[in-house]
Structures are given as C-alpha cells and as structure tokens.
Short mmCIF file of C-alpha atoms in Angstrom, two decimals:
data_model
loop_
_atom_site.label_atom_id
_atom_site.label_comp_id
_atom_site.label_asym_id
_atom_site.label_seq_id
_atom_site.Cartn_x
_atom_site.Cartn_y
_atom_site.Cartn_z
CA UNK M 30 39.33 -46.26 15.64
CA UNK M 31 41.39 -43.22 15.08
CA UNK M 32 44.19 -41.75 16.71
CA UNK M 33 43.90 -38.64 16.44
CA UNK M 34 44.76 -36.16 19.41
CA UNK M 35 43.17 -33.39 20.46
CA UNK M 36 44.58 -30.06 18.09
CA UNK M 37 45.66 -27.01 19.77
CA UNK M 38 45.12 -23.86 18.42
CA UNK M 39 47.07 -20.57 19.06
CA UNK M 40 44.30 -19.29 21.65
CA UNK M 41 45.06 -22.17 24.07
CA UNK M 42 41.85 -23.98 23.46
CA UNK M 43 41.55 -27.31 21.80
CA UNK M 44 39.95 -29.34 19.14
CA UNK M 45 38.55 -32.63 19.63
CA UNK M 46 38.26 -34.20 16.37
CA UNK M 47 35.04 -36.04 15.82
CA UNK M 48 34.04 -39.47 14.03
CA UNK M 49 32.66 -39.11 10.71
CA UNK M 50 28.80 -38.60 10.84
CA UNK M 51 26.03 -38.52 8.03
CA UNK M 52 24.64 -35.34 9.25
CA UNK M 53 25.56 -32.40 7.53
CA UNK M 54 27.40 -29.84 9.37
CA UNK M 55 29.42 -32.14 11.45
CA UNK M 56 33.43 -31.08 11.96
CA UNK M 57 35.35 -30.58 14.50
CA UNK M 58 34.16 -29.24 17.79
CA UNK M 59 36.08 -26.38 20.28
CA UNK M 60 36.69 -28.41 23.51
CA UNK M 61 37.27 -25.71 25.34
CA UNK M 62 40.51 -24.56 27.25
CA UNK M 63 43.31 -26.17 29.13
CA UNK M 64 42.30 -23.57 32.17
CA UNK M 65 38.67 -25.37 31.86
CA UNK M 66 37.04 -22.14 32.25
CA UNK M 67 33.14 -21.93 33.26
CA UNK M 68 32.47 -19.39 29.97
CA UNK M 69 33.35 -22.82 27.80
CA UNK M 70 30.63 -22.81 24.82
CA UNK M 71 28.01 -25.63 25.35
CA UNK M 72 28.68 -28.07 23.07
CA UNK M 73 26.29 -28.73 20.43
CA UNK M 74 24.11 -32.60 20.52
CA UNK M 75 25.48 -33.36 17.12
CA UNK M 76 25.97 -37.40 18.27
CA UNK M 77 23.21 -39.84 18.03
CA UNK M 78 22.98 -42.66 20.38
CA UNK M 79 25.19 -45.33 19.93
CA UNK M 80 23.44 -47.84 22.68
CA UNK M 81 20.82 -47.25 25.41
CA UNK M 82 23.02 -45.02 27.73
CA UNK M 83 22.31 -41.57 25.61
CA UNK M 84 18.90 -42.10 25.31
CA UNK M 85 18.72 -39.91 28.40
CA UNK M 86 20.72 -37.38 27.26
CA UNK M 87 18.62 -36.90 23.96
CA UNK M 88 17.25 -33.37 23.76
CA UNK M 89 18.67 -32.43 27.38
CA UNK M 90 21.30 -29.89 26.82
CA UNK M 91 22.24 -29.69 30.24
CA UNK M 92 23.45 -32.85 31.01
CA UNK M 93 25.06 -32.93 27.59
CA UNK M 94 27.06 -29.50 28.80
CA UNK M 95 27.46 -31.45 31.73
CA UNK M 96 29.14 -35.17 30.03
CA UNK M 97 30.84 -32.49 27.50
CA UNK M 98 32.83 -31.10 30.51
CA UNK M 99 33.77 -34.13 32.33
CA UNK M 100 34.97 -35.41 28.90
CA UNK M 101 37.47 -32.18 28.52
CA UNK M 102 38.04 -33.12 32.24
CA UNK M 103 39.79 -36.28 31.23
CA UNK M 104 41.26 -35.27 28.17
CA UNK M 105 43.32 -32.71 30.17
CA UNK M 106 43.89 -34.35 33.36
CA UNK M 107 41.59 -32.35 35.73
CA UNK M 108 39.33 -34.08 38.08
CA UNK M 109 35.96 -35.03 37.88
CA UNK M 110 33.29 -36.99 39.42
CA UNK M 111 30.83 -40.16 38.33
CA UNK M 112 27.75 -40.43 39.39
CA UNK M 113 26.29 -43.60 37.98
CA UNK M 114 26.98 -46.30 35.63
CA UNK M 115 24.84 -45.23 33.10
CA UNK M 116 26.66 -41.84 33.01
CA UNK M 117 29.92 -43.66 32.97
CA UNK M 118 28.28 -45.37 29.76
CA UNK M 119 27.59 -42.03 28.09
CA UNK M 120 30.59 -40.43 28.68
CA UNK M 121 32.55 -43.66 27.36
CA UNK M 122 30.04 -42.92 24.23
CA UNK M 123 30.67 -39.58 24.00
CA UNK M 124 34.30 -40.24 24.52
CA UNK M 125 33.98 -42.77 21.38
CA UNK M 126 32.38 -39.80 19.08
CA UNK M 127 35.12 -37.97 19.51
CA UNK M 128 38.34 -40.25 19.98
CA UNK M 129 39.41 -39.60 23.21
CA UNK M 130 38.43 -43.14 24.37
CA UNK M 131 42.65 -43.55 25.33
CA UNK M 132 42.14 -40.18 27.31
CA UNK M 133 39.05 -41.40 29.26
CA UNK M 134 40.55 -44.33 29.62
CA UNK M 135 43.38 -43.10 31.72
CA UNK M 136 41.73 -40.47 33.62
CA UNK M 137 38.60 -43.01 34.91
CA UNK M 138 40.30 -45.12 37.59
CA UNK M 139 40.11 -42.55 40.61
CA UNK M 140 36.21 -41.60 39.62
CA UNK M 141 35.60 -45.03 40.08
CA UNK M 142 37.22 -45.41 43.01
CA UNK M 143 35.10 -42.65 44.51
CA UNK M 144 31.91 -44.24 43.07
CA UNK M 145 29.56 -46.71 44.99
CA UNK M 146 28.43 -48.41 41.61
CA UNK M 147 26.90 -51.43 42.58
CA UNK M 148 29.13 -53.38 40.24
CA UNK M 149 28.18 -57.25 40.95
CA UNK M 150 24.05 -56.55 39.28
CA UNK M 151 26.00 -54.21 36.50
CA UNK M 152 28.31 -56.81 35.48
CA UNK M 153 27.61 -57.39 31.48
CA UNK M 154 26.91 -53.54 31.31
CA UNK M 155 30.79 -52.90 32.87
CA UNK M 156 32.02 -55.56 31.17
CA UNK M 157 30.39 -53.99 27.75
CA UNK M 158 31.96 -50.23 29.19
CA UNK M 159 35.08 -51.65 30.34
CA UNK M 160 35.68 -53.28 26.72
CA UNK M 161 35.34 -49.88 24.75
CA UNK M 162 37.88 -48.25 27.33
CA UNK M 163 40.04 -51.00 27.46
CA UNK M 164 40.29 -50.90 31.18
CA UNK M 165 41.99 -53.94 33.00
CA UNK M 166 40.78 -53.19 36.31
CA UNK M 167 37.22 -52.24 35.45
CA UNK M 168 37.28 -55.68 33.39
CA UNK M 169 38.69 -57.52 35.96
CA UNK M 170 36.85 -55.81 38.34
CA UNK M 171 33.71 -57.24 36.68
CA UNK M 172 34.46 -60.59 35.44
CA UNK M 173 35.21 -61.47 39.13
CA UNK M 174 31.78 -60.61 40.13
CA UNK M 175 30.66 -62.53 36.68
CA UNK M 176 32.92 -65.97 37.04
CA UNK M 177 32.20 -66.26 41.16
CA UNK M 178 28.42 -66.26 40.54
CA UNK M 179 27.66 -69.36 42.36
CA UNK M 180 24.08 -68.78 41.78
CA UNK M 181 23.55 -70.78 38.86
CA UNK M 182 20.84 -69.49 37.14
CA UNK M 183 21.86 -65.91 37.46
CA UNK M 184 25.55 -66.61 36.00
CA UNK M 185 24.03 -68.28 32.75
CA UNK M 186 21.14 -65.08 32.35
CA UNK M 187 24.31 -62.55 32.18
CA UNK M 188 27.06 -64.68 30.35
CA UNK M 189 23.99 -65.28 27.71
CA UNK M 190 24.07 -61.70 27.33
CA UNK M 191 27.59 -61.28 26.47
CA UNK M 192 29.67 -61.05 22.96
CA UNK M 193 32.25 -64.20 21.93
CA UNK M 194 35.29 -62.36 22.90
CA UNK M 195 34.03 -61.18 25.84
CA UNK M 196 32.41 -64.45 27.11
CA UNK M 197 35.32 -66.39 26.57
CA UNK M 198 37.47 -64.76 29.26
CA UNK M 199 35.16 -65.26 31.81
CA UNK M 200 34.04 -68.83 31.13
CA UNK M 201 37.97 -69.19 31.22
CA UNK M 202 38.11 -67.55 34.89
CA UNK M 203 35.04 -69.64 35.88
CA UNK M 204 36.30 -73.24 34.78
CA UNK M 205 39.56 -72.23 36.83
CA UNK M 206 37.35 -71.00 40.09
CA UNK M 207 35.08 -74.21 39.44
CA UNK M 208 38.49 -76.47 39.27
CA UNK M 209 39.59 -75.03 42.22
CA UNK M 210 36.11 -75.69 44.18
CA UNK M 211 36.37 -79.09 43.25
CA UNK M 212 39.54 -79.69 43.67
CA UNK M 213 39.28 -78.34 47.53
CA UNK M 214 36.35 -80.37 48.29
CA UNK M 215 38.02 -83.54 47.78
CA UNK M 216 40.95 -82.01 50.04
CA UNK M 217 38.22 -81.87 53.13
CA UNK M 218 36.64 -85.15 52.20
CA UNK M 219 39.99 -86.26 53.01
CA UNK M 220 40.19 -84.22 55.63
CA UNK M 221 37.27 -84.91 57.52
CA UNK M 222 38.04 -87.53 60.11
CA UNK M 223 41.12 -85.21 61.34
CA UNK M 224 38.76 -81.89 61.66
CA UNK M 225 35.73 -81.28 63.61
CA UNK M 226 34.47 -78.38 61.97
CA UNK M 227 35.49 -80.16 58.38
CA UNK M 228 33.20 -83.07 59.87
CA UNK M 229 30.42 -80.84 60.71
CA UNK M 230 30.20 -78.42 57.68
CA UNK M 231 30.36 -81.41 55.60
CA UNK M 232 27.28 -83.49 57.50
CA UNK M 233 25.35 -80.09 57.04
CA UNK M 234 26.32 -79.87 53.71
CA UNK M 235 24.62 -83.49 52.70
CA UNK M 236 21.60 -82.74 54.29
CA UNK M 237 20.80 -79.76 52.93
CA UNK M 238 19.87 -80.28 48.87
CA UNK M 239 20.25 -76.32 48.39
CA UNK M 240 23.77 -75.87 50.20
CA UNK M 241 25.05 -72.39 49.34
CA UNK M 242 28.95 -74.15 48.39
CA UNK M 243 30.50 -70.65 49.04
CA UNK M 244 29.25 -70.36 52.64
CA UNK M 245 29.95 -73.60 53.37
CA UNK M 246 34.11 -73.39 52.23
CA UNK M 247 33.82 -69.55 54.71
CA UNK M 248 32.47 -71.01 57.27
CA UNK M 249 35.12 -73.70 57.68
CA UNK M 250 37.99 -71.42 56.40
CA UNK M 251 36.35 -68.88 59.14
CA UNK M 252 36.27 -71.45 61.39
CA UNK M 253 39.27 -73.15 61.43
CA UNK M 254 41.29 -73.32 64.97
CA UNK M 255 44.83 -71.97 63.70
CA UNK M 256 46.37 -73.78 66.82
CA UNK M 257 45.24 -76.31 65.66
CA UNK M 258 47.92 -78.32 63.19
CA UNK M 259 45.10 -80.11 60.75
CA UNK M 260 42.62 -77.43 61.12
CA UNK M 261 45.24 -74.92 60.13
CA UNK M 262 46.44 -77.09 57.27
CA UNK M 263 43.06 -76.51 56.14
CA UNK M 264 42.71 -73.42 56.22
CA UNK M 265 45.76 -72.63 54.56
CA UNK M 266 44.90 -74.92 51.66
CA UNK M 267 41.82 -72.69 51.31
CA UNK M 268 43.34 -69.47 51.06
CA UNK M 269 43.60 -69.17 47.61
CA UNK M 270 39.78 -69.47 46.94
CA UNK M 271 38.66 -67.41 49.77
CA UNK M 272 40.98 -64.77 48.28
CA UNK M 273 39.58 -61.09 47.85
CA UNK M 274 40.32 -60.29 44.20
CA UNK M 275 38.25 -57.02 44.33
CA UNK M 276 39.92 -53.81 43.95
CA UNK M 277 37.20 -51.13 43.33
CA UNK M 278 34.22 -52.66 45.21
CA UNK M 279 33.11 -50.49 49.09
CA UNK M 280 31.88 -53.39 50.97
CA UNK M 281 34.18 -55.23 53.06
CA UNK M 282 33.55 -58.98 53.39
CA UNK M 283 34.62 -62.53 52.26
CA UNK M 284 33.09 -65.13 50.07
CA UNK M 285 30.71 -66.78 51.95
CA UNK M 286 29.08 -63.92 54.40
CA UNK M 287 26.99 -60.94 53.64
CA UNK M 288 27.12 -59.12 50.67
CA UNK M 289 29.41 -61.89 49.46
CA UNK M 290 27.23 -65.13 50.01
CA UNK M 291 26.91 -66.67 46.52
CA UNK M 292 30.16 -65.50 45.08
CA UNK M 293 34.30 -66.53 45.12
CA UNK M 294 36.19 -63.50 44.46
CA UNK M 295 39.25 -65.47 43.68
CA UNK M 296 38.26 -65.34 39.65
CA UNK M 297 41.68 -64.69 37.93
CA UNK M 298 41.37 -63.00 33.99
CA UNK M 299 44.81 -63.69 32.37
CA UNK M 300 46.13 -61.02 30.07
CA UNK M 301 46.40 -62.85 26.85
CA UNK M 302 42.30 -63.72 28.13
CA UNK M 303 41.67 -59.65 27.67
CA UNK M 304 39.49 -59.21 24.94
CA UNK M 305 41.49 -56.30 23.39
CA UNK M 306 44.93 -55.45 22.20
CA UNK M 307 47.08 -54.87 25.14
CA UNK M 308 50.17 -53.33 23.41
CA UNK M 309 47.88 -50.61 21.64
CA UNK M 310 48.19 -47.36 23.54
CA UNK M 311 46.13 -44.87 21.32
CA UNK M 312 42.64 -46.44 20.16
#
C-alpha cells in the first residue's frame, strides 16, 4: 500500500492521490478544501467495487458525494457521522482507492462510538473492516463478540468464514476463554458442598442436557452472598470471566443475562495475535 499523503496545492485545496486503475483517465482527484466548503466538486465514480459494500453505491452519485465528503472529513480532522456498517465498509473502500486508509483509520473511533452497529451478528464483516484499517479496538471489539460465542454452531458458521491470519487470533482468544471455563468449573465442583447456590446451579446444570454454560457461571457469580466468606471466594474467583471486555458496544449487561446470554466478554486478543503490523504508522 502506498504512503502517499494528501498534496496541497497553492489554492488551499488538496489532492488525494489515487491507486493505479486500468481505466483510462484515472489521476489524481481534487479533495476539496481544508475549510470543507459545501461548493466542493462531486467527485467523479472512477472506483470499481472492491467487495460487496459498493455495490450500492454503483451508479448513485449522491451517496458517492456523500462517502466522498466524509472521507475528506477524516483526512482533515473534521467530524462526521456513520450510519451503518455497510457504509463504514465503503468508506474503508473508498478510503483504500485513494490511500488515506491511515487517515480513516484515526479519525473512525468517535463515529463508532456514536453508532448503534449491532456488532455481535456483524462480527466477520468488522473483523474483515477492522483488518484493512488496522483498528485495535474495532478488532478487539469484534473478536470478543467472535471468541465468547458459546453457541456452538454459530461460532464455527463465522470463524469458517474468516482468512488464516485473521482466524488465528481469535481461535487463540477462544482456547484461552474455553481454558478459563474449564478451569472455573472444576473450582465450583470443588466448591459445591461449601455453597448453596454453587450446589444448586450445579444440580440444575446436570439435569438440563442444553445448559446455556454462560448463564449458569452469571447466575452464581450474580448470586453469590458477598457476606458470605465461601460464597464470596467464589465470586471473586469468577471475576475474571464475567469481565466486560466491550468498549464500543450500547447495551449494558453481563455474560449470562439479556442481550449477553450465550457469550463471555472476557476474550483477550494479544498484540503480537493482531493480524497486521503494529509498528507501521502510514499504510
């Protein structure tokens, strides 16, 4: 990927330089101004789609103007708005196309802060997206969601979807999160004569042949009588898998209970697990 920045020129507008392309006719591309005025040229559609996400943007020039804007947005640190996940995958496309993937990069975190992306069904498409930007949080972010999947079946449909380099970091958060699991069960097996609620969850738990294991450790850590001295030794030894890794997702909760029924959010992603080149600023 290039490095290149974006040019100024004497006027106080910019250039963003663009990739290469096999079209004729395709060179660099006014940006517009540092001021971001509204009489900024629309930019021409001289990109084809690189994935899925610009199929929608194919022939409509005003979302194009639109994406073109919120690019020149983050290039020169003014603020801007997301609206979706799929427009977050365009712009990161357009961004791409014209090598300001580092800029976008840096300007995305507080648009996704203000988002409500429903990030835990959009995992493999934000992990995909947070890849190409080389975001840490948006990865992490993600792969929490991915690696806490305690349903099964729906882990192994989206980690099938994902690349080597990306898979392997989250199989590596999961075999942690499932060490941990197992490791904790054997803590209350031990623990079970010394705790009533240990004792209960656990009878419930072996007569029910489709347990949901994350409700069962938050209703115990939930449960847990803190004046009590075993009960509260249990809870405290389960405080580092009901942990609340999550720093972009709206609803509040812990593993175990509502929106959070099926997953651990205690998933850890290490940073020599991060599929990219941490030391490269420019890309």
């Amino acid at each position: 990927m290039s490095t290149s920045n974006p040019l100024p020129i004497n006027n106080g507008s910019y250039l963003l330089p663009s990739k290469p392309h096999h079209q004729q006719g395709d060179q660099l591309s006014i940006a517009g101004k540092v001021t971001m005025s509204s009489t900024i040229p629309a930019p021409p559609i001289i990109f084809q789609a690189s994935d899925n996400h610009l199929e929608a943007l194919k022939g409509d020039k005003a979302n194009h103007t639109e994406l073109f804007h919120k690019l020149l947005s983050a290039v020169h640190g003014e603020p801007y708005k997301l609206v979706s996940i799929s427009e977050l995958g365009s712009l990161t496309d357009m961004a791409d196309h014209y090598c300001a993937l580092s800029a976008l990069s840096r300007s995305v975190l507080p648009p996704l802060l203000e988002s409500l992306f429903n990030i835990q069904i959009n995992t493999v498409t934000l992990i995909d997206i947070a890849v190409k930007l080389r975001h840490e949080i948006l990865f992490r972010e993600a792969a929490v969601f991915l690696a806490g999947d305690w349903l099964t079946n729906r882990y192994e449909e989206a980690i099938a979807k994902l690349n080597g380099r990306h898979k392997k970091a989250v199989v590596a958060a999961r075999s942690a999160t499932g060490l941990m699991v197992a490791d904790r069960l054997q803590f209350l097996l031990r623990s079970r004569r010394r705790s009533s609620i240990v004792s209960k969850q656990l009878v419930r738990l072996e007569q029910c042949s489709d347990a949901n294991i994350v409700s069962f450790f938050g209703r115990i850590y939930n449960g847990c009588d803190e004046d009590d001295k075993d009960e509260e030794a249990v809870k405290r030894s389960l405080g580092d898998l009901m942990i609340n890794n999550l720093r972009l997702h709206k609803p509040p909760g812990s593993p175990g209970e509502g929106y959070y029924e099926n997953c651990f959010l205690c998933s850890e992603i290490a940073d020599e697990d991060l599929p990219w080149d941490r030391t490269q600023k420019d890309f």
